[in-house]
Coordinates of N, CA and C in Angstrom, one line a residue:
X1 N -4.6 13.9 -14.7 CA -4.7 12.3 -14.8 C -5.5 11.5 -15.6
X2 N -6.3 11.9 -16.9 CA -7.2 11.2 -17.1 C -6.9 10.3 -18.1
X3 N -7.4 9.2 -18.4 CA -6.8 8.1 -18.6 C -6.4 8.4 -20.1
X4 N -5.2 7.6 -20.9 CA -4.7 7.6 -21.5 C -5.4 7.3 -22.6
X5 N -5.3 8.3 -24.0 CA -6.0 7.9 -25.1 C -5.2 7.2 -26.2
X6 N -4.0 6.9 -25.8 CA -2.5 7.1 -27.1 C -2.9 5.6 -27.5
X7 N -2.5 4.9 -28.3 CA -2.3 3.8 -29.0 C -1.7 2.6 -27.9
X8 N -0.8 3.2 -27.6 CA -0.5 1.7 -26.0 C -1.3 2.2 -25.1
X9 N -1.6 2.8 -25.0 CA -3.0 2.8 -23.6 C -3.5 2.2 -24.2
X10 N -4.2 2.0 -25.4 CA -5.1 1.3 -26.1 C -5.0 -0.2 -26.0
X11 N -3.7 -0.7 -26.4 CA -3.4 -1.6 -27.0 C -2.5 -2.6 -25.6
X12 N -1.8 -1.7 -24.7 CA -0.8 -1.7 -24.2 C -1.4 -1.9 -22.4
X13 N -2.0 -2.6 -22.1 CA -2.7 -1.9 -20.7 C -2.0 -1.7 -20.3
X14 N -0.6 -2.4 -19.9 CA 0.2 -1.7 -18.4 C 0.9 -0.5 -19.2
X15 N 1.3 -0.1 -20.3 CA 2.5 0.5 -21.4 C 3.7 0.1 -20.7
X16 N 3.7 -1.1 -21.4 CA 5.8 -1.6 -21.0 C 6.4 -0.4 -21.8
X17 N 5.8 -0.2 -22.8 CA 6.3 0.3 -23.9 C 7.0 2.0 -23.4
X18 N 6.7 2.6 -22.4 CA 6.6 4.1 -21.8 C 8.5 3.9 -21.4
X19 N 8.4 3.0 -20.6 CA 10.1 3.1 -20.4 C 11.1 2.2 -20.4
X20 N 10.4 1.4 -21.7 CA 11.5 -0.2 -22.3 C 12.6 0.7 -22.8
X21 N 12.4 1.9 -23.5 CA 14.3 2.2 -24.2 C 14.5 3.1 -23.2
X22 N 14.0 3.4 -22.1 CA 15.0 4.6 -21.2 C 15.6 3.1 -19.9
X23 N 14.7 2.1 -19.3 CA 15.5 0.7 -19.0 C 16.4 0.4 -19.3
X24 N 16.3 -0.4 -20.9 CA 17.8 -0.8 -21.7 C 18.7 0.3 -21.7
X25 N 18.5 1.5 -21.8 CA 20.0 2.5 -22.1 C 20.0 2.5 -20.3
X26 N 19.8 2.3 -19.4 CA 20.0 2.5 -17.8 C 20.8 0.9 -17.2
X27 N 20.3 -0.2 -18.0 CA 21.2 -1.1 -17.7 C 21.2 -1.8 -16.0
X28 N 21.8 -2.1 -16.1 CA 22.5 -3.0 -14.9 C 22.9 -1.7 -13.6
X29 N 22.6 -2.0 -12.3 CA 23.4 -0.8 -11.8 C 24.8 -0.9 -11.7
X30 N 25.8 -0.1 -11.1 CA 27.4 -0.2 -11.3 C 27.7 -0.6 -9.8
X31 N 28.8 -1.0 -9.8 CA 28.9 -1.6 -8.2 C 29.3 0.0 -7.3
X32 N 28.5 -0.6 -6.2 CA 28.0 0.4 -5.1 C 27.0 1.0 -5.9
X33 N 26.5 1.0 -6.5 CA 25.3 2.3 -7.3 C 23.9 1.4 -6.1
X34 N 23.3 2.6 -5.5 CA 22.2 2.2 -5.1 C 20.9 3.2 -5.3
X35 N 20.5 2.3 -6.2 CA 18.6 2.9 -6.9 C 17.8 3.6 -6.1
X36 N 17.2 4.4 -6.2 CA 15.6 4.0 -5.9 C 15.1 4.7 -7.3
X37 N 14.3 3.7 -6.9 CA 12.7 4.0 -8.4 C 11.6 4.3 -7.5
X38 N 10.9 5.4 -8.1 CA 9.8 5.8 -7.8 C 8.6 5.2 -8.8
X39 N 7.4 4.3 -8.5 CA 6.6 4.1 -8.9 C 5.5 4.5 -8.7
X40 N 4.6 5.2 -9.9 CA 3.4 5.6 -9.2 C 2.6 5.7 -10.7
X41 N 1.5 7.3 -10.8 CA 1.0 7.7 -11.7 C 1.1 9.0 -12.1
X42 N 0.3 10.2 -12.4 CA 0.8 11.2 -12.8 C 1.6 12.0 -12.3
X43 N 1.1 12.0 -10.6 CA 1.8 12.3 -9.7 C 3.5 12.1 -9.7
X44 N 3.5 11.0 -9.9 CA 5.6 10.3 -9.8 C 5.4 10.7 -11.4
X45 N 5.2 11.0 -12.1 CA 5.3 11.4 -13.5 C 5.6 12.7 -13.5
X46 N 4.5 13.6 -13.1 CA 5.1 15.0 -13.4 C 6.4 15.3 -12.3
X47 N 6.3 14.8 -11.1 CA 7.5 15.2 -10.4 C 8.8 15.0 -10.6
X48 N 9.1 13.7 -11.4 CA 10.3 13.4 -12.2 C 10.0 14.4 -13.6
X49 N 9.2 15.2 -13.9 CA 9.3 16.0 -14.8 C 9.4 17.5 -15.0
X50 N 9.0 17.9 -13.7 CA 9.0 19.6 -12.6 C 10.1 19.3 -11.7
X51 N 11.0 18.8 -11.3 CA 11.2 18.9 -10.1 C 12.7 17.6 -10.9
X52 N 13.0 17.5 -12.0 CA 14.6 17.1 -12.4 C 15.8 17.3 -11.5
X53 N 16.3 18.5 -11.2 CA 17.5 18.4 -10.3 C 16.8 17.8 -9.4
X54 N 15.7 17.9 -8.3 CA 15.7 16.3 -7.3 C 16.2 15.3 -7.6
X55 N 15.4 14.9 -8.4 CA 15.9 13.2 -8.7 C 16.8 13.1 -9.5
X56 N 17.7 13.9 -9.8 CA 19.2 13.6 -10.3 C 20.1 14.0 -9.0
X57 N 19.9 14.7 -8.1 CA 20.7 15.5 -7.4 C 20.7 14.0 -6.2
X58 N 19.4 13.8 -6.0 CA 19.6 12.1 -5.3 C 19.3 10.4 -6.3
X59 N 20.0 11.0 -7.1 CA 19.9 9.8 -7.7 C 18.4 9.3 -7.7
X60 N 17.3 9.4 -7.6 CA 15.9 8.6 -7.8 C 15.6 8.9 -9.3
X61 N 14.8 7.5 -9.9 CA 14.6 7.0 -11.0 C 13.2 6.6 -11.1
X62 N 12.3 8.1 -11.6 CA 11.1 7.9 -11.9 C 10.2 6.9 -12.9
X63 N 9.3 6.3 -12.6 CA 8.7 5.5 -12.9 C 7.3 5.4 -13.0
X64 N 6.7 6.9 -13.3 CA 4.8 7.1 -12.9 C 4.7 7.6 -14.4
X65 N 3.4 6.6 -14.8 CA 2.5 7.1 -15.9 C 1.3 7.4 -15.3
X66 N 1.3 8.4 -16.1 CA 0.0 9.3 -15.7 C -1.9 8.6 -16.4
X67 N -2.2 8.3 -15.7 CA -3.3 7.7 -15.2 C -4.1 6.6 -15.3
X68 N -2.6 5.8 -14.5 CA -2.4 4.2 -14.0 C -2.9 4.0 -12.8
X69 N -3.6 3.1 -12.5 CA -4.0 2.0 -11.4 C -3.0 0.9 -11.2
X70 N -3.3 0.7 -9.1 CA -2.5 0.0 -9.5 C -2.3 -1.4 -10.0
X71 N -3.5 -1.7 -10.4 CA -3.7 -3.1 -11.3 C -2.4 -2.8 -12.3
X72 N -2.4 -1.8 -12.7 CA -1.2 -1.5 -13.9 C 0.7 -1.4 -13.1
X73 N 0.0 -1.5 -12.0 CA 1.7 -0.8 -11.7 C 2.3 -2.5 -11.2
X74 N 1.4 -3.6 -11.1 CA 1.8 -4.7 -10.8 C 2.0 -5.4 -11.8
X75 N 1.2 -5.1 -13.2 CA 1.7 -6.0 -14.7 C 3.4 -5.7 -15.0
X76 N 3.3 -4.1 -15.1 CA 4.7 -3.9 -15.0 C 6.2 -3.6 -14.2
X77 N 5.9 -4.2 -12.9 CA 6.8 -4.3 -12.0 C 7.9 -4.7 -12.2
X78 N 7.4 -5.9 -12.9 CA 9.0 -6.4 -12.9 C 9.7 -5.5 -14.1
X79 N 9.3 -5.0 -15.3 CA 9.9 -4.4 -16.3 C 10.2 -3.5 -15.2
X80 N 9.7 -2.3 -14.9 CA 9.9 -1.1 -14.4 C 10.5 -0.7 -12.7
X81 N 11.0 -2.0 -12.1 CA 11.5 -2.0 -10.9 C 12.5 -3.0 -10.7
X82 N 11.7 -4.3 -10.7 CA 12.8 -5.4 -10.2 C 13.9 -5.5 -11.1
X83 N 13.7 -5.4 -12.4 CA 14.7 -5.5 -13.8 C 16.0 -4.4 -13.9
X84 N 15.2 -3.1 -12.6 CA 16.7 -2.6 -13.0 C 17.8 -2.5 -12.0
X85 N 16.7 -3.4 -10.5 CA 17.9 -3.5 -9.3 C 17.8 -3.0 -8.6
X86 N 17.3 -2.2 -8.2 CA 17.0 -0.8 -7.2 C 17.1 -1.7 -5.8
X87 N 17.5 -0.1 -4.6 CA 18.0 -0.5 -3.7 C 16.7 -0.5 -2.7
X88 N 16.1 0.4 -3.3 CA 14.4 0.9 -2.9 C 13.9 0.9 -3.9
X89 N 12.3 0.8 -3.5 CA 11.4 1.1 -4.8 C 10.5 2.2 -3.8
X90 N 9.4 3.1 -4.1 CA 9.0 3.9 -3.6 C 7.8 3.8 -4.4
X91 N 7.0 2.8 -3.3 CA 5.1 3.0 -4.1 C 3.9 3.9 -4.0
X92 N 3.6 5.0 -5.2 CA 2.8 5.9 -4.6 C 1.0 5.4 -5.6
X93 N 0.2 5.1 -5.0 CA -0.9 4.6 -5.5 C -2.3 4.9 -5.0
X94 N -3.7 4.3 -5.8 CA -4.8 4.7 -5.2 C -5.9 5.8 -6.5
X95 N -4.3 6.9 -6.1 CA -5.5 8.3 -7.1 C -6.9 7.3 -7.7
X96 N -6.0 6.9 -9.0 CA -6.7 6.0 -9.9 C -7.2 5.1 -9.4
X97 N -7.1 3.9 -9.3 CA -8.4 3.4 -8.3 C -9.3 3.9 -8.6
X98 N -8.7 4.7 -7.5 CA -10.6 5.7 -6.7 C -11.2 6.0 -7.6
X99 N -10.2 6.7 -8.7 CA -11.2 7.5 -9.8 C -11.3 6.6 -10.8
X100 N -11.6 5.0 -10.9 CA -12.4 4.4 -11.2 C -11.6 3.9 -13.0
X101 N -10.2 4.7 -12.8 CA -9.9 4.4 -14.2 C -10.0 3.1 -15.1
X102 N -9.7 2.3 -14.7 CA -9.6 0.7 -15.5 C -10.9 0.2 -14.7
X103 N -11.7 0.6 -14.0 CA -12.7 -0.1 -13.1 C -13.4 -0.3 -12.2
X104 N -14.7 -0.6 -11.5 CA -15.2 0.1 -10.4 C -14.2 -0.3 -9.4
X105 N -13.8 0.7 -8.2 CA -13.3 0.6 -7.1 C -13.6 0.1 -6.4
X106 N -12.3 -1.0 -6.0 CA -12.4 -2.1 -4.8 C -11.6 -2.0 -4.1
X107 N -11.5 -1.6 -2.9 CA -10.4 -1.4 -1.7 C -9.7 -2.8 -1.4
X108 N -10.0 -3.8 -2.0 CA -9.9 -5.1 -1.0 C -8.8 -5.4 -2.2
X109 N -9.1 -4.6 -3.4 CA -8.5 -5.7 -4.8 C -7.3 -4.7 -5.1
X110 N -7.3 -3.5 -4.8 CA -6.1 -2.3 -4.3 C -5.2 -2.8 -3.3
X111 N -5.6 -3.2 -2.8 CA -5.0 -3.4 -1.1 C -4.1 -4.1 -1.6
X112 N -4.6 -5.5 -2.5 CA -4.5 -6.8 -2.6 C -3.4 -6.5 -3.7
X113 N -2.9 -5.4 -4.5 CA -2.2 -5.0 -5.3 C -1.0 -4.8 -4.6
X114 N -0.8 -3.6 -3.9 CA -0.1 -2.7 -2.7 C 0.9 -4.4 -2.1
X115 N -0.3 -5.0 -1.6 CA 0.6 -6.2 -0.6 C 1.7 -7.3 -2.1
X116 N 1.0 -7.5 -3.1 CA 1.6 -8.2 -3.9 C 3.0 -7.4 -4.5
X117 N 3.0 -5.9 -4.9 CA 4.5 -5.1 -4.7 C 5.4 -5.4 -3.9
X118 N 4.7 -4.9 -3.0 CA 5.4 -5.5 -1.6 C 6.6 -6.7 -1.8
X119 N 5.6 -7.7 -1.6 CA 5.7 -9.6 -1.9 C 7.4 -9.4 -2.9
X120 N 7.0 -8.8 -4.3 CA 7.6 -9.3 -5.4 C 8.9 -8.2 -4.8
X121 N 8.7 -7.3 -4.3 CA 10.0 -6.6 -3.8 C 11.2 -7.4 -3.3
X122 N 10.2 -7.6 -2.2 CA 11.2 -8.7 -0.8 C 11.7 -10.0 -1.2
X123 N 11.2 -10.8 -2.5 CA 11.2 -11.8 -3.0 C 13.0 -10.7 -3.8
X124 N 12.8 -10.2 -4.3 CA 13.9 -10.0 -4.9 C 15.2 -8.6 -4.0
X125 N 14.8 -8.3 -2.8 CA 15.4 -7.7 -1.7 C 15.7 -6.8 -1.9
X126 N 14.6 -6.0 -2.3 CA 14.5 -4.5 -2.9 C 13.4 -4.0 -1.3
X127 N 14.3 -3.1 -1.1 CA 13.8 -2.3 -0.1 C 12.4 -1.3 -0.1
X128 N 11.1 -1.3 0.4 CA 10.0 -0.7 0.1 C 9.4 0.4 1.2
X129 N 9.4 1.5 0.4 CA 8.5 2.7 1.0 C 7.2 2.6 0.5
X130 N 6.5 2.7 1.1 CA 4.7 2.6 0.4 C 4.5 4.6 1.1
X131 N 3.5 4.8 0.3 CA 3.4 6.3 1.0 C 1.8 6.6 0.3
X132 N 1.1 8.2 1.1 CA -0.2 7.6 0.9 C -0.5 8.5 -0.4
X133 N -2.5 7.9 -0.5 CA -3.0 8.2 -1.7 C -2.9 10.0 -1.0
X134 N -2.5 10.9 -1.9 CA -2.6 12.3 -1.8 C -4.2 12.9 -2.1
X135 N -4.4 13.5 -0.9 CA -5.7 14.4 -0.7 C -6.2 14.7 -2.0
X136 N -7.9 14.5 -2.3 CA -8.2 15.1 -3.5 C -10.3 15.0 -3.0
X137 N -10.5 16.0 -3.3 CA -12.0 16.0 -3.0 C -13.0 15.4 -3.9
X138 N -12.1 15.1 -5.2 CA -12.6 14.6 -6.1 C -11.9 14.8 -7.6
X139 N -12.6 14.0 -8.9 CA -11.4 14.3 -9.9 C -12.3 15.0 -11.0
X140 N -11.7 16.1 -11.5 CA -12.2 16.5 -12.5 C -12.7 16.1 -13.9
X141 N -11.6 14.6 -14.1 CA -11.7 13.7 -15.5 C -12.9 12.9 -14.7
X142 N -13.3 12.3 -13.5 CA -14.1 11.5 -13.6 C -15.3 12.1 -12.1
X143 N -16.2 13.5 -12.5 CA -17.2 13.6 -11.5 C -18.4 12.8 -11.1
X144 N -18.2 11.9 -11.3 CA -19.3 11.0 -10.6 C -18.9 10.4 -9.9
X145 N -17.4 10.1 -9.4 CA -17.2 10.1 -8.2 C -17.6 10.6 -6.7
X146 N -18.3 10.2 -6.0 CA -18.2 10.7 -5.0 C -17.5 9.8 -3.7
X147 N -17.4 10.6 -2.7 CA -16.9 10.6 -1.2 C -15.2 9.7 -1.4
X148 N -15.0 10.5 -2.7 CA -13.5 10.2 -2.8 C -12.2 10.2 -1.5
X149 N -12.7 12.1 -0.8 CA -11.6 12.1 0.5 C -12.0 10.6 1.6
X150 N -12.8 9.7 1.4 CA -13.6 9.1 2.4 C -12.8 7.5 2.0
X151 N -13.2 7.4 0.8 CA -12.2 6.5 0.4 C -10.4 6.1 0.7
X152 N -10.4 7.5 0.3 CA -8.8 8.0 0.3 C -8.7 7.6 1.6
X153 N -8.9 8.1 2.3 CA -9.1 7.9 4.1 C -8.8 6.6 4.7
X154 N -10.0 6.2 4.5 CA -9.8 4.1 4.4 C -8.5 3.6 3.7
X155 N -8.5 3.8 3.2 CA -7.6 3.0 2.1 C -5.9 3.5 2.9
X156 N -5.8 4.8 3.0 CA -4.9 5.1 3.6 C -4.5 4.5 4.9
X157 N -5.1 4.0 6.0 CA -5.2 4.2 7.0 C -4.9 2.3 7.6
X158 N -5.9 2.1 6.4 CA -5.0 0.5 5.8 C -4.2 0.2 5.7
X159 N -3.6 1.2 4.2 CA -1.9 0.6 4.2 C -1.2 0.9 5.1
X160 N -1.1 2.1 6.4 CA -0.4 2.4 7.4 C -0.4 1.3 8.1
X161 N -1.9 1.0 8.5 CA -1.1 0.2 9.4 C -1.2 -1.3 9.2
X162 N -1.0 -1.5 8.4 CA -0.5 -3.1 7.5 C 1.0 -2.7 7.4
X163 N 1.6 -1.5 7.0 CA 3.0 -1.3 6.9 C 3.5 -1.1 8.6
X164 N 3.1 -0.9 9.8 CA 3.5 -0.3 10.5 C 3.8 -2.2 11.4
X165 N 2.7 -2.5 10.9 CA 2.6 -4.2 11.3 C 3.7 -4.8 10.7
X166 N 4.3 -4.2 9.9 CA 4.8 -5.5 8.7 C 6.4 -4.7 8.5
X167 N 6.8 -3.1 9.7 CA 8.2 -2.7 9.5 C 8.3 -1.8 8.2
X168 N 7.5 -1.9 7.5 CA 7.6 -0.8 6.3 C 7.7 0.4 6.8
X169 N 8.2 0.7 5.8 CA 8.5 2.6 6.0 C 7.3 3.5 5.0
X170 N 6.6 3.9 6.2 CA 5.2 4.3 5.3 C 5.1 6.7 5.3
X171 N 5.1 6.7 4.2 CA 5.3 8.4 4.4 C 4.1 9.4 4.1
X172 N 3.4 9.6 5.2 CA 2.4 10.7 4.8 C 2.0 11.7 4.5
X173 N 2.0 11.3 2.7 CA 1.9 13.1 2.2 C 0.2 13.2 2.9
X174 N -0.6 12.9 2.6 CA -1.4 13.1 3.3 C -2.1 14.1 3.9
X175 N -1.7 14.2 5.1 CA -1.4 14.9 6.4 C -1.1 16.1 6.4
X176 N 0.0 16.1 5.0 CA 0.9 17.3 5.2 C 0.4 18.3 4.3
X177 N -0.8 17.5 3.0 CA -1.4 18.2 2.0 C -2.7 18.9 2.3
X178 N -2.9 18.6 3.1 CA -4.5 18.3 3.4 C -4.8 20.2 3.8
X179 N -6.0 20.4 3.0 CA -6.3 21.7 4.2 C -6.6 21.3 5.7
X180 N -6.7 22.9 6.2 CA -7.4 22.3 7.7 C -8.7 21.8 8.2
X181 N -9.5 22.1 7.2 CA -10.8 21.2 7.8 C -11.2 19.9 7.0
X182 N -9.7 19.7 6.6 CA -10.0 18.5 6.1 C -11.1 17.8 5.3
X183 N -11.2 18.8 3.9 CA -12.2 18.6 2.9 C -11.0 18.3 1.3
X184 N -9.9 18.9 1.4 CA -9.8 18.9 -0.4 C -8.3 19.0 -0.4
X185 N -7.0 19.0 -1.2 CA -5.9 19.3 -0.9 C -5.6 20.4 -1.1
X186 N -4.9 21.3 0.2 CA -4.7 22.7 0.1 C -4.2 23.4 -1.3
X187 N -4.9 24.4 -1.4 CA -4.9 25.1 -3.0 C -3.8 25.6 -3.1
X188 N -2.9 25.9 -1.6 CA -1.4 26.1 -1.9 C -0.6 25.5 -2.5
X189 N -0.8 24.2 -2.5 CA 0.3 23.4 -3.0 C -0.5 22.3 -4.3
X190 N -1.7 22.7 -4.7 CA -2.4 22.2 -6.1 C -2.2 23.0 -6.8
X191 N -1.8 22.3 -8.3 CA -1.8 23.0 -9.5 C -3.2 22.8 -10.4
X192 N -4.2 22.1 -9.8 CA -5.5 22.0 -10.4 C -6.9 22.4 -9.2
X193 N -7.4 22.3 -9.9 CA -9.2 22.6 -9.1 C -9.9 21.8 -9.8
X194 N -10.3 20.6 -9.3 CA -10.2 20.7 -7.5 C -8.6 20.1 -7.7
X195 N -8.0 20.2 -6.2 CA -6.6 19.7 -6.2 C -6.4 18.3 -6.5
X196 N -5.9 18.0 -7.4 CA -5.2 16.0 -7.3 C -3.3 16.1 -7.6
X197 N -3.2 16.7 -8.3 CA -1.9 17.2 -8.9 C -0.9 18.1 -8.2
X198 N -0.4 17.8 -6.8 CA 0.9 19.0 -6.7 C 0.9 19.8 -7.9
X199 N 1.4 20.8 -7.0 CA 2.7 22.4 -7.7 C 3.8 21.9 -7.6
X200 N 5.2 22.8 -7.6 CA 6.2 23.0 -7.2 C 6.1 22.8 -5.2
X201 N 5.4 23.8 -5.0 CA 5.3 24.1 -3.4 C 4.8 22.5 -3.0
X202 N 3.7 21.7 -3.1 CA 3.6 20.5 -3.2 C 4.6 19.6 -3.4
X203 N 5.7 19.7 -4.4 CA 6.2 18.7 -4.1 C 7.5 18.9 -3.2
X204 N 7.9 20.5 -2.7 CA 8.8 20.2 -2.1 C 8.4 19.8 -1.0
X205 N 7.0 20.1 -0.3 CA 6.7 19.5 0.3 C 6.7 17.7 1.0
X206 N 6.6 17.4 -0.3 CA 6.6 15.1 -0.4 C 7.9 15.2 -0.4
X207 N 8.9 16.1 -0.8 CA 10.3 16.3 -0.8 C 11.0 15.8 0.4
X208 N 10.8 16.8 1.4 CA 10.6 16.9 2.5 C 10.7 16.0 3.7
X209 N 9.3 15.2 3.3 CA 9.0 14.1 3.6 C 10.1 12.7 3.8
X210 N 9.8 12.5 2.4 CA 10.6 11.2 2.1 C 12.1 11.0 1.8
X211 N 13.0 12.1 1.3 CA 14.1 12.1 1.7 C 14.8 11.6 3.2
X212 N 14.3 11.9 4.0 CA 14.9 11.8 4.7 C 14.7 9.9 5.3
X213 N 14.0 9.6 4.7 CA 13.2 8.1 4.4 C 14.2 7.1 4.0
X214 N 14.3 7.9 2.7 CA 15.4 7.5 1.5 C 17.1 7.3 2.8
X215 N 17.2 8.3 2.7 CA 18.4 8.4 2.9 C 18.7 7.2 4.2
X216 N 17.4 7.5 4.8 CA 17.7 6.3 6.5 C 18.0 4.9 5.9
X217 N 17.7 4.1 4.6 CA 17.7 2.7 4.1 C 18.6 2.6 3.3
X218 N 18.9 4.1 2.9 CA 20.2 3.8 2.0 C 21.1 3.2 2.4

């Protein structure tokens, strides 16, 4: 999930180019089509590439970009979500904010970015599913970050409480993927060390939590 070094990331902060052609080819939904867009970072990006059958079978559209923070999600929210006119958007955020990929971590600003995305979605009659930041004891590309789990837990608790107060579905990946002692992502579900990115087994757990919520909202 390290910061991208491509030209697009250096000169196109939000990386609008990443999905521009796919969005164009996708066009507007057909009559009766109930699109679901998954917006996120490399966790979502990898999910769509590693578990293609799950996405195809459930008519899901992956719009994850490796290394991105909630600031970048917000900038590309119109192009990669609103303009696709989905029925539902699933937002996964936080990991790279806490890893300080685009600057010092400020929980208030990250939380505000999440709220702004929800408000934009609601304005366009798009239903929202908020999901927890996944457990991570640290970040291999940013070893200087300390207290990652504490920051993740605090952000998750804040978003979950707000989601509940505002009647927005919230999917808790964190509790399902964390070790019994609560210190890191369960190695059985991680493809790296320290665990940040899920493996196939980890994604299967996430799918079992997310799909029933999607089906209920569709």
